[in-house]
Coordinates of C-alpha atoms and ligand atoms in Angstrom, one line a residue:
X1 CA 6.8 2.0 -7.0
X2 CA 10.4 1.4 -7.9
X3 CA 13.2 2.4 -5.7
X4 CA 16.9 3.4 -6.8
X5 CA 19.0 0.3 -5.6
X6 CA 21.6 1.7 -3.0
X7 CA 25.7 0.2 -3.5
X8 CA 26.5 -0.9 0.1
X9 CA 29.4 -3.2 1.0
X10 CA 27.1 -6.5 1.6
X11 CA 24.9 -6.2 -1.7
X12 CA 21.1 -7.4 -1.3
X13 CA 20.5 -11.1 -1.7
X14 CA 17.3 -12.4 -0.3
X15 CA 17.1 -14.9 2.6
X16 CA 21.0 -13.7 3.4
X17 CA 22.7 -10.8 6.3
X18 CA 23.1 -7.1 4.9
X19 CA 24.7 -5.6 8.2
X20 CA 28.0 -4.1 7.7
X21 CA 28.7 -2.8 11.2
X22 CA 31.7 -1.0 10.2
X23 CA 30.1 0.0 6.9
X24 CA 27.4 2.0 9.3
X25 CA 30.7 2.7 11.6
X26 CA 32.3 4.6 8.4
X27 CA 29.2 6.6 7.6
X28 CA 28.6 7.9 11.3
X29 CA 31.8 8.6 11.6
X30 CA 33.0 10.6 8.1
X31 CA 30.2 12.7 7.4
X32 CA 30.4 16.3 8.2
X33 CA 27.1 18.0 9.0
X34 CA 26.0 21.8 8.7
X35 CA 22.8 23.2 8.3
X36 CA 23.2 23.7 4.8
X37 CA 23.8 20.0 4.1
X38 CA 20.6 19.3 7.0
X39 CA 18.2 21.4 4.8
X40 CA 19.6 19.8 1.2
X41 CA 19.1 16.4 3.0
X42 CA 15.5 17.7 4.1
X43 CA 14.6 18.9 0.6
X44 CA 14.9 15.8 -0.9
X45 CA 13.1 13.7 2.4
X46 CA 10.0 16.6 1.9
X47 CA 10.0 15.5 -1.7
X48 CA 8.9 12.0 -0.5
X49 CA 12.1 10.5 -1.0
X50 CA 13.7 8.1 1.5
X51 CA 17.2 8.8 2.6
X52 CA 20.0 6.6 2.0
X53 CA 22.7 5.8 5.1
X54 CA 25.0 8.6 3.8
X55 CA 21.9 11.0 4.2
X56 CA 20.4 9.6 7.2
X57 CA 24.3 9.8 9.1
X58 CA 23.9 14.1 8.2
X59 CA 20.8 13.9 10.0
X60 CA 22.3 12.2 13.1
X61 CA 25.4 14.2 13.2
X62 CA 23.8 17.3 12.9
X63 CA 23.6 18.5 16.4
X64 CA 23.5 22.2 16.4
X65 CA 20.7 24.0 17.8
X66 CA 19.8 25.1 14.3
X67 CA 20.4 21.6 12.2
X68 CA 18.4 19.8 14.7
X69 CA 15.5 22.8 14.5
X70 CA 15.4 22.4 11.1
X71 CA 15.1 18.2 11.4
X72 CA 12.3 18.6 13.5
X73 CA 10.6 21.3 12.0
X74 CA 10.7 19.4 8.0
X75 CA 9.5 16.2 10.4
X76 CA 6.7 18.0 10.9
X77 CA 5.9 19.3 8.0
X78 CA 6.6 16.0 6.3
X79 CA 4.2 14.5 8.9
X80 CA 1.5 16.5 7.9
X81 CA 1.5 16.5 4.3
X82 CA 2.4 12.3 4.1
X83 CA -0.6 11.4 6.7
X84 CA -2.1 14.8 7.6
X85 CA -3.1 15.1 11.0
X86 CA -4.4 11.2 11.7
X87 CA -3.2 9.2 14.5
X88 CA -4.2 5.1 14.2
X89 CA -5.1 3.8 17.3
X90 CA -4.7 0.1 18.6
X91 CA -3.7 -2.2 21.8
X92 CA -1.5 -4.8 22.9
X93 CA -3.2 -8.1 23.7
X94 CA -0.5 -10.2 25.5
X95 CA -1.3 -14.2 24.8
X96 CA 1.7 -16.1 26.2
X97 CA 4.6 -14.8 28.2
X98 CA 6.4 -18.3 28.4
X99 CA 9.6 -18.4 26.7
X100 CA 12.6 -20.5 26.1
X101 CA 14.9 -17.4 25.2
X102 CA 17.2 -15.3 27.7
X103 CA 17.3 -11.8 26.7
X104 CA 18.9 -9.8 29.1
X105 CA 16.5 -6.8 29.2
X106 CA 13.1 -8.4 29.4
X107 CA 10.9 -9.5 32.4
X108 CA 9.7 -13.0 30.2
X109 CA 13.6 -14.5 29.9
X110 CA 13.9 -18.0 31.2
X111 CA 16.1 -16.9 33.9
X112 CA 13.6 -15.0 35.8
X113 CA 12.3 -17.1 38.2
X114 CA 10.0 -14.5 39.4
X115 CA 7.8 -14.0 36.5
X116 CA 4.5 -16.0 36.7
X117 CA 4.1 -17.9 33.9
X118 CA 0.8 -18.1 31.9
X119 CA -0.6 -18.2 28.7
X120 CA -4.5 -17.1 28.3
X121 CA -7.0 -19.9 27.9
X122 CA -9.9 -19.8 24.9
X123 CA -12.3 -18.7 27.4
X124 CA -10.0 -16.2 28.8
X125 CA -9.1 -14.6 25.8
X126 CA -12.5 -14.3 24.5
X127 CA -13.4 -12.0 27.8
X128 CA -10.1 -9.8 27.4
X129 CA -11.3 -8.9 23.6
X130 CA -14.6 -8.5 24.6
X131 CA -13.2 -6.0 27.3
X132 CA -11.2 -4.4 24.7
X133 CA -14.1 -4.5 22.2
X134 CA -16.6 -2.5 25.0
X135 CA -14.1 0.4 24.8
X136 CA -14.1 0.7 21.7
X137 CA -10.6 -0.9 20.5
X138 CA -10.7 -2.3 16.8
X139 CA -7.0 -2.8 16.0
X140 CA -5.2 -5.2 18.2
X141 CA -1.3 -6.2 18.2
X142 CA -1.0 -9.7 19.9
X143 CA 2.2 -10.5 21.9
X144 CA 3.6 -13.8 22.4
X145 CA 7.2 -15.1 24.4
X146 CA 8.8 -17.4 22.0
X147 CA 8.0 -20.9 23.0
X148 CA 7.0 -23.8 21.4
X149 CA 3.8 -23.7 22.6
X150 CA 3.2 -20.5 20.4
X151 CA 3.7 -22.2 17.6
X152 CA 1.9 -20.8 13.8
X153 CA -1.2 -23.1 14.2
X154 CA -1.6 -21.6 17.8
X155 CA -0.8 -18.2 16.6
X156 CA -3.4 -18.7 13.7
X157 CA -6.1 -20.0 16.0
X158 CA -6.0 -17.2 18.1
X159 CA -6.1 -14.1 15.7
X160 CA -9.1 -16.2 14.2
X161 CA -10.3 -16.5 18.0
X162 CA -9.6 -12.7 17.8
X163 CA -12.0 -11.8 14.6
X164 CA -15.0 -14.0 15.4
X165 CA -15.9 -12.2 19.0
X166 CA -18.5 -9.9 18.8
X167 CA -19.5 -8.2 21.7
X168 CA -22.0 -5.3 21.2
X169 CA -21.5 -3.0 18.4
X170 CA -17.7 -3.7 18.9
X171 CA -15.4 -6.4 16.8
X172 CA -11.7 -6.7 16.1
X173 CA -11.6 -5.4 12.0
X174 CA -7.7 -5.7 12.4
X175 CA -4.9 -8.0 14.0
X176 CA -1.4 -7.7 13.7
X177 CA 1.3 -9.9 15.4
X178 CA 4.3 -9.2 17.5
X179 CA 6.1 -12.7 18.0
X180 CA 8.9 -14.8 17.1
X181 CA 10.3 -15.5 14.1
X182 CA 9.3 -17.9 12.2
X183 CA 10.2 -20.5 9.1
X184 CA 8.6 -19.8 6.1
X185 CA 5.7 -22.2 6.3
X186 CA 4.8 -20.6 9.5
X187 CA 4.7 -17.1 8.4
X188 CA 2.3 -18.8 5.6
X189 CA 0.1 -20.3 7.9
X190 CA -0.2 -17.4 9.8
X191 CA -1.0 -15.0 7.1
X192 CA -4.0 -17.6 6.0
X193 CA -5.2 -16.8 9.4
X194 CA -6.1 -13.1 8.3
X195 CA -3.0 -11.2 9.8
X196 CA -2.0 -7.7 9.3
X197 CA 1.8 -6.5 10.1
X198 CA 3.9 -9.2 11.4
X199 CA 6.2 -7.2 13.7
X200 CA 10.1 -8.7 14.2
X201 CA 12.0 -5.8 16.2
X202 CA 15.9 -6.9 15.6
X203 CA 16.3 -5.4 18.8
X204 CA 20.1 -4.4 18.2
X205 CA 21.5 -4.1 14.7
X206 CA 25.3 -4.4 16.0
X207 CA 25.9 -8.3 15.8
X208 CA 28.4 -8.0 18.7
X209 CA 26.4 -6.7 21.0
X210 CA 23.5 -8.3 20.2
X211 CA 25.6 -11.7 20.9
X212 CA 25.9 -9.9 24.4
X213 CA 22.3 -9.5 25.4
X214 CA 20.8 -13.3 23.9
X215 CA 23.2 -15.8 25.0
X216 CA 21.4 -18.3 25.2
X217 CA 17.8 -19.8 23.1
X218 CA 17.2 -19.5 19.4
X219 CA 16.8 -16.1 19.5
X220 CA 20.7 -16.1 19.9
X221 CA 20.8 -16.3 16.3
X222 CA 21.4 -13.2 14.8
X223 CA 21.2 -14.0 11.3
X224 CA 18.2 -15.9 11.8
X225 CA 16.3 -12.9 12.9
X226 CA 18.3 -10.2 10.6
X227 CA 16.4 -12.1 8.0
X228 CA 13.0 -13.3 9.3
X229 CA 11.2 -10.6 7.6
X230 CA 12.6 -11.9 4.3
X231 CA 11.3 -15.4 5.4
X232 CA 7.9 -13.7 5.6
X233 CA 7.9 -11.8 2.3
X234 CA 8.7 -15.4 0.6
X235 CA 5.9 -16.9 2.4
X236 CA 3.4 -13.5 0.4
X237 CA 3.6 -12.0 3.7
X238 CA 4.6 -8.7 2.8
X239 CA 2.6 -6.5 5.8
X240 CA 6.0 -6.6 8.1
X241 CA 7.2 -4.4 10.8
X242 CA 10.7 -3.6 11.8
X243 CA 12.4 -2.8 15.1
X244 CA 15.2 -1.4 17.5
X245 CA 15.5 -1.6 21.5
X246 CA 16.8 1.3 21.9
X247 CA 19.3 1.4 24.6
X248 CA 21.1 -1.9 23.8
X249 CA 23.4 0.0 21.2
X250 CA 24.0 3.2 20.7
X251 CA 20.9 4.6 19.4
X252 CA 22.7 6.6 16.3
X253 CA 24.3 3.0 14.7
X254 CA 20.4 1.8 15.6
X255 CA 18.5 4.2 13.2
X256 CA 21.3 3.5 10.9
X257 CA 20.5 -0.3 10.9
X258 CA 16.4 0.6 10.2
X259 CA 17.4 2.6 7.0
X260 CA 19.2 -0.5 6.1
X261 CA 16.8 -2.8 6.8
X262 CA 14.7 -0.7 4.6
X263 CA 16.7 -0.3 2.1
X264 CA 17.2 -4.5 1.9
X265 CA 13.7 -5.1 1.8
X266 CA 12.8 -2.5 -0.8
X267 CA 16.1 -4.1 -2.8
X268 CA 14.7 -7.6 -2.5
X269 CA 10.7 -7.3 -2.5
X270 CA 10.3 -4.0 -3.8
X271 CA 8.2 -3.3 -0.3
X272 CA 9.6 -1.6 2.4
X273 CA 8.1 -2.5 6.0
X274 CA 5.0 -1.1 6.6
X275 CA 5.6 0.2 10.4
X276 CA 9.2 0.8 12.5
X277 CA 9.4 0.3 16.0
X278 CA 11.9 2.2 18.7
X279 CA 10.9 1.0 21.9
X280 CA 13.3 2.6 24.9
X281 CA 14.3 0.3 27.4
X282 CA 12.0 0.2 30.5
X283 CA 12.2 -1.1 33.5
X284 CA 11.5 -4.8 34.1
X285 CA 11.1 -7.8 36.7
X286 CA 14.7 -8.4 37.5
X287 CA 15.9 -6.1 34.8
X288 CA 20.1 -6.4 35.0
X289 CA 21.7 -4.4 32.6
X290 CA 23.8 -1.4 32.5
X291 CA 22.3 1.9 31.4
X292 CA 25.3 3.1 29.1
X293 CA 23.8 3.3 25.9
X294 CA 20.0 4.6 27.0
X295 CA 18.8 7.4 24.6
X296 CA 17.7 11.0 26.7
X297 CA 14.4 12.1 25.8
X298 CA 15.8 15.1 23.7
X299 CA 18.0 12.0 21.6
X300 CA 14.7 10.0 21.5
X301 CA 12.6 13.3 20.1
X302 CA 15.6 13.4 17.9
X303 CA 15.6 10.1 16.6
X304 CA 11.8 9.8 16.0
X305 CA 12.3 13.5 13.8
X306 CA 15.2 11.6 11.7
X307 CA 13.1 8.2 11.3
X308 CA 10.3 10.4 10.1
X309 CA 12.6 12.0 7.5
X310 CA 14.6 9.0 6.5
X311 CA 11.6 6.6 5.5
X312 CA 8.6 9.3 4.6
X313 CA 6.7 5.8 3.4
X314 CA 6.4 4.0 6.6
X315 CA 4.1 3.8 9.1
X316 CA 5.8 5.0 12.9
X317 CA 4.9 3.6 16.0
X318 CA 5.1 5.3 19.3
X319 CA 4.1 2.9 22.4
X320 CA 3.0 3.4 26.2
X321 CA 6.2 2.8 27.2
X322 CA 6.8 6.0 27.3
X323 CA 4.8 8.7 29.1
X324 CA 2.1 10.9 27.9
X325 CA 3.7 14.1 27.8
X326 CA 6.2 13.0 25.7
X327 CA 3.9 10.8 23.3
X328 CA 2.0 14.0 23.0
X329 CA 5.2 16.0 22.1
X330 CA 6.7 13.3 20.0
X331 CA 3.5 12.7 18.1
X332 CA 4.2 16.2 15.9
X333 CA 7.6 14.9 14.6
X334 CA 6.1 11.8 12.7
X335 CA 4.0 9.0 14.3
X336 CA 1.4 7.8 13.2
X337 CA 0.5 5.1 15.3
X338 CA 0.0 4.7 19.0
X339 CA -1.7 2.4 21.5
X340 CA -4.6 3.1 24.0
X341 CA -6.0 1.8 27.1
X342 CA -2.9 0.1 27.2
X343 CA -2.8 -3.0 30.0
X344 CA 0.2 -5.4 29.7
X345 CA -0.3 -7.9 32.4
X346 CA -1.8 -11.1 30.9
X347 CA -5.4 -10.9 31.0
X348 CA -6.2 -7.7 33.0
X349 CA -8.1 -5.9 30.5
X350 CA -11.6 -7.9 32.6
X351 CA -10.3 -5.9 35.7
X352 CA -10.4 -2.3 36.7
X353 CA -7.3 -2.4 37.7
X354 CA -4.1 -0.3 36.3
X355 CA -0.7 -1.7 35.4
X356 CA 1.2 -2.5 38.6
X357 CA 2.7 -6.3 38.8
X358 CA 6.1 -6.2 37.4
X359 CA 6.3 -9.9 37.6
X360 CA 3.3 -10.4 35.7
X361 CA 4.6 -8.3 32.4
X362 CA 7.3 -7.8 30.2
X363 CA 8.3 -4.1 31.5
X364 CA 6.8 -1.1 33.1
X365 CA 4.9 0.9 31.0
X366 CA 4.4 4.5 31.7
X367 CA 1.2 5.5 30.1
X368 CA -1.9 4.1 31.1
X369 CA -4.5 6.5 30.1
X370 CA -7.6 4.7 29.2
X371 CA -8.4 4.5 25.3
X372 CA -11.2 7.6 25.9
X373 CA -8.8 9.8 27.8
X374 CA -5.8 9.6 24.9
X375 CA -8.4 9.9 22.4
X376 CA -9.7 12.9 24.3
X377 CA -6.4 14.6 24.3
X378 CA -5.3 14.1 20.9
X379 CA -8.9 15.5 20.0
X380 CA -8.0 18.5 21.8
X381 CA -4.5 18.9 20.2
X382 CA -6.8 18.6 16.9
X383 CA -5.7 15.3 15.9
X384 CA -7.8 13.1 13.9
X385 CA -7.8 10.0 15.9
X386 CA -8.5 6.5 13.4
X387 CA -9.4 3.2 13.6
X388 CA -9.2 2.8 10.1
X389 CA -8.8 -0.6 8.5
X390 CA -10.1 -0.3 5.0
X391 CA -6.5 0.0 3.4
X392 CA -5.7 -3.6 4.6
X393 CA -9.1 -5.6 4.1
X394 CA -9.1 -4.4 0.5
X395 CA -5.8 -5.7 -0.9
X396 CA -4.2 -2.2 -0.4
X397 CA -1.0 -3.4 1.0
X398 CA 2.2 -4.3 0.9
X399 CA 3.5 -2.9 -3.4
X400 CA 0.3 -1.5 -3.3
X401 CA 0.2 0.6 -0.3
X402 CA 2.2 3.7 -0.7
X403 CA 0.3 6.3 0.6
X404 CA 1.8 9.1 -1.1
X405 CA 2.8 7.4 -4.1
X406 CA -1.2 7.8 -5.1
X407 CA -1.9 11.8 -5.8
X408 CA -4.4 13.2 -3.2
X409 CA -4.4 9.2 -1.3
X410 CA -5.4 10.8 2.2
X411 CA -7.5 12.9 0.7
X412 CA -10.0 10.5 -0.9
X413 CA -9.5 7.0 1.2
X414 CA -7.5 8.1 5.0
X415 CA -9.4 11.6 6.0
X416 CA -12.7 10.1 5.2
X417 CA -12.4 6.4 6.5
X418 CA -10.7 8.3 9.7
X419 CA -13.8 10.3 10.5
X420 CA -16.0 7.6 9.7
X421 CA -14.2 5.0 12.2
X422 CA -14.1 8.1 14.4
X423 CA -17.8 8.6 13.8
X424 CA -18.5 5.1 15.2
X425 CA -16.3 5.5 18.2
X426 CA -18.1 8.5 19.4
X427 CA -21.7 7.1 18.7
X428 CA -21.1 3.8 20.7
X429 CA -18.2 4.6 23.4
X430 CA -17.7 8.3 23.7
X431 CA -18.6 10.2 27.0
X432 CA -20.6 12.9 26.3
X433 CA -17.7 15.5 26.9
X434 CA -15.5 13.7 24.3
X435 CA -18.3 13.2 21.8
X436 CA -18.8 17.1 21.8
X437 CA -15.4 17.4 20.9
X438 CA -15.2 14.6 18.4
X439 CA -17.9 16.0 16.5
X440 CA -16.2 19.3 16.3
X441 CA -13.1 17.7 15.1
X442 CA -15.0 16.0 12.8
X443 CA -16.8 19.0 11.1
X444 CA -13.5 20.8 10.6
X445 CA -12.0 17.9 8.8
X446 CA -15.0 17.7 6.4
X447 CA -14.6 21.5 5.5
X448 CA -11.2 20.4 4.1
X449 CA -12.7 17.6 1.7
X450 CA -14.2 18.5 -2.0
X451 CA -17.8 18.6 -2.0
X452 CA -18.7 15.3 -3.4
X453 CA -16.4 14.0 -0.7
X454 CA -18.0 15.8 1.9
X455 CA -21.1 14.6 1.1
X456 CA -20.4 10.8 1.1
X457 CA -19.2 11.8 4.1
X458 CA -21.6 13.1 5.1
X459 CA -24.3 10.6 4.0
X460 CA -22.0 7.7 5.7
X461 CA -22.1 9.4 9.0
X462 CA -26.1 9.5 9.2
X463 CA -25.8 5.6 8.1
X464 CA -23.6 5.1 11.4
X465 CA -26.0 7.7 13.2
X466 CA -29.1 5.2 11.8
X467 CA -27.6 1.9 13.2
X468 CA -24.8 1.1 10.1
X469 CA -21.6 -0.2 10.8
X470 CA -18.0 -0.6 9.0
X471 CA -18.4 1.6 6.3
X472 CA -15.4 2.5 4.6
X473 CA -14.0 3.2 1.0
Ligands
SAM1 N1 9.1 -12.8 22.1 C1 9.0 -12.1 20.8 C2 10.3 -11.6 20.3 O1 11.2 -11.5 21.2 O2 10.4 -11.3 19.2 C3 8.0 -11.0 21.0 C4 8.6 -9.8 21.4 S1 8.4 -9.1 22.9 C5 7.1 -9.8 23.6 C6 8.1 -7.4 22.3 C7 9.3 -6.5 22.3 O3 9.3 -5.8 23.5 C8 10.7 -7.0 22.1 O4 10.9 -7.3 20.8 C9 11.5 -5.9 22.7 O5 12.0 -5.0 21.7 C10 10.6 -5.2 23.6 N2 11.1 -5.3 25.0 C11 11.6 -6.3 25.7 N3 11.9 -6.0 26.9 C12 11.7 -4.6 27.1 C13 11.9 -3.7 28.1 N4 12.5 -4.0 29.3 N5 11.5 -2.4 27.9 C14 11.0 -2.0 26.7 N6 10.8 -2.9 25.7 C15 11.1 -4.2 25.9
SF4_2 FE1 11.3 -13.9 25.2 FE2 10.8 -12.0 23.4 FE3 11.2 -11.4 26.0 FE4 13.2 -12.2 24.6 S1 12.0 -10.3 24.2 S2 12.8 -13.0 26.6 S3 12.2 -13.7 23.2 S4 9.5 -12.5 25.2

């Protein structure tokens, strides 16, 4: 795909800054919205187009009741005809929390005396996957502190720790990585280790305030981790996800700086990132910061709609930070990822036990439905609910993986791989009340493929039935 280079004050170079605060400053605050101008901008986002800043800052100012109807009504629809009614499904598997940095918001920073340290042994993290594996997770996102401990040969060894356990019918098909930035060798060494995305969530585009929140460790470096990604596309790692804390900055100037980053990436590797990020700012062990610029939920479920039109491309993640009403809400407007079964404190996925030691994770989360329960709930909302990994373990990524860029792509590789990782879920894990309703979903999902679909569909599904695993096109 090619993409129509954007001018912007600080032209793309690779390797080098492309923030222009008071670029993004001049945008916000000179563009007059009505919802005329909203549904010109939507046009062009429904024709699979992503928005440039000028766009994207009509979509933030328009605040109306009818503009912001409009946004999340062509989110919606733009949801549904880029990724259909799928939702991917993964977990967080947190490693390490030790970590040399100090950021202000998080329960791991240096400073916080009350956090207990630990990082999972071999044997230890072999039982938390297997307990992940037993429910039925496939897709894992592991988390690390930044520490030197956690260095790209550690990293490496334990995504490949990550692929080789087996317990049952279960496996790990995917692994991403949410970690620290690294050098370009590292981000090498790490992709020969098998990874999928390599998240790096800038946290707050604003270079002034993030100098306010990261005084002091390498993470201080705001240019450093402005361009970490591009390390990682020089190093062929082109699988990379962006992100924004949301509530460091004002959230407007935020989605702002993930157009941007877009935009740079596209410019430079001709890829954009394959997933964005918005986490909200939740409540940690010793958490001391001011709540000035936190986004309401209505600015959050505007945000998300705005994302969705902006980048129609990429890949949206929504996390259990936030609670399952919204998630549920928030879902329509343009995610297409969210996690399951979530459990943050190091190595409690071997215990029955919820969420509840502050000083033993990174933040509160505020979802903790097991993985069967959210799956049940999004099968009753008539989501499709994935575990697909086919796109990523057959080359299909980075250039290559455009969903919409390829007529009828959902059609012939998503829907079907969807239902069959669905398939397997409800064969091996599924309670007998959300296996009724799986199959259901299922059967109304096939009715919508072409016949010769339908029937490798079909015929994969009595494979599974028979014993078969991983079967995918
Ligand atoms: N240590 C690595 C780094 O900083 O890049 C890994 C990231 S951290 C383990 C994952 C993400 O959680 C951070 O990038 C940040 O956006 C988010 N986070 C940190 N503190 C948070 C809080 N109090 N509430 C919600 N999200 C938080
Ligand atoms: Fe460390 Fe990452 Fe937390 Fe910052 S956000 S203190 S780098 S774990």
């Amino acid at each position: 795909m090619q993409f129509t280079p954007q001018q912007y004050r600080v032209p793309d170079i690779p390797m080098q800054p492309f923030i222009d605060a008071d670029e993004i400053w001049d945008y916000l605050n000179s563009t007059v919205s009505s919802p005329g101008k909203v549904q010109q901008v939507i046009d062009k986002s429904l024709a699979k187009n992503r928005l440039n800043l000028e766009e994207t800052a009509i979509l933030i100012n328009a605040t109306d009741g009818e503009s912001v109807r409009l946004i999340k009504e062509g989110a919606k629809a733009l949801k549904t005809e880029v990724y259909g009614n799928r939702i991917v499904l993964f977990a967080p598997l947190y490693v390490g929390n030790k970590c040399t940095n100090d950021c202000a918001y998080c329960g791991f920073r240096v400073s916080n005396s009350e956090q207990v340290r630990k990082t999972l042994s071999r044997e230890e993290l072999v039982k938390e996957i297997e307990a992940l594996e037993e429910s039925g997770q496939k897709r894992l996102i592991l988390v690390f502190g930044e520490h030197a401990e956690y260095n790209p040969g550690f990293i490496a060894e334990t995504v490949k720790t990550a692929y080789s356990v087996k317990k049952g019918q279960g496996e790990i098909r995917r692994v991403n990585i949410n970690a620290a930035p690294l050098d370009v060798e590292g981000f090498r060494i790490v992709k020969e280790a098998g990874i999928g995305t390599y998240q790096v969530f800038q946290e707050t585009y604003h270079r002034e305030a993030y100098k306010t929140y990261h005084i002091r460790g390498k993470k201080s470096d705001y240019d450093h981790r402005l361009t970490s990604l591009d390390r990682a596309q020089e190093a062929g790692l082109d699988d990379v996800g962006i992100g924004a804390l949301i509530g460091l900055y004002d959230w407007r100037f935020e989605v702002m700086g993930l157009v941007r980053h877009t935009n740079h990436l596209e410019a430079c590797y001709n890829v954009g990132p394959h997933t964005i990020s918005f986490p909200r700012i939740k409540d940690a062990s010793m958490l001391r910061m001011g709540s000035h610029y936190f986004a309401s939920d209505e600015e959050f479920a505007r945000l998300v709609a705005i994302l969705r039109l902006a980048v129609p491309y990429t890949g949206m993640i929504l996390t259990a930070r936030e609670p399952a009403a919204l998630r549920n809400e928030l879902i329509q407007y343009g995610v297409s990822q969210i996690d399951g079964g979530t459990k943050i404190e190091l190595g409690s996925y071997i215990s029955q036990q919820k969420n509840l030691d502050l000083n033993r994770s990174q933040f509160r989360i505020n979802d903790d439905r097991s993985l069967n329960e959210v799956i049940d709930e999004l099968l009753q909302q008539g989501m499709l609910p994935s575990f697909c990994t086919a796109c990523y373990r057959l080359g299909r990524t980075g250039e290559h993986f455009m969903e919409f860029s390829v007529p009828g792509f959902i059609k012939r590789f998503c829907t079907p791989n969807a239902i069959l990782t669905l398939a397997e879920y409800l064969t091996d894990y599924a309670p007998v009340a959300t296996a009724e309703k799986g199959w259901k979903v299922i059967e109304k999902n096939m009715a919508g493929l072409n016949e010769k679909m339908r029937n490798e569909v079909g015929e994969k599904i009595n494979r599974i039935k028979q014993g078969e695993r991983d079967l995918y096109r």
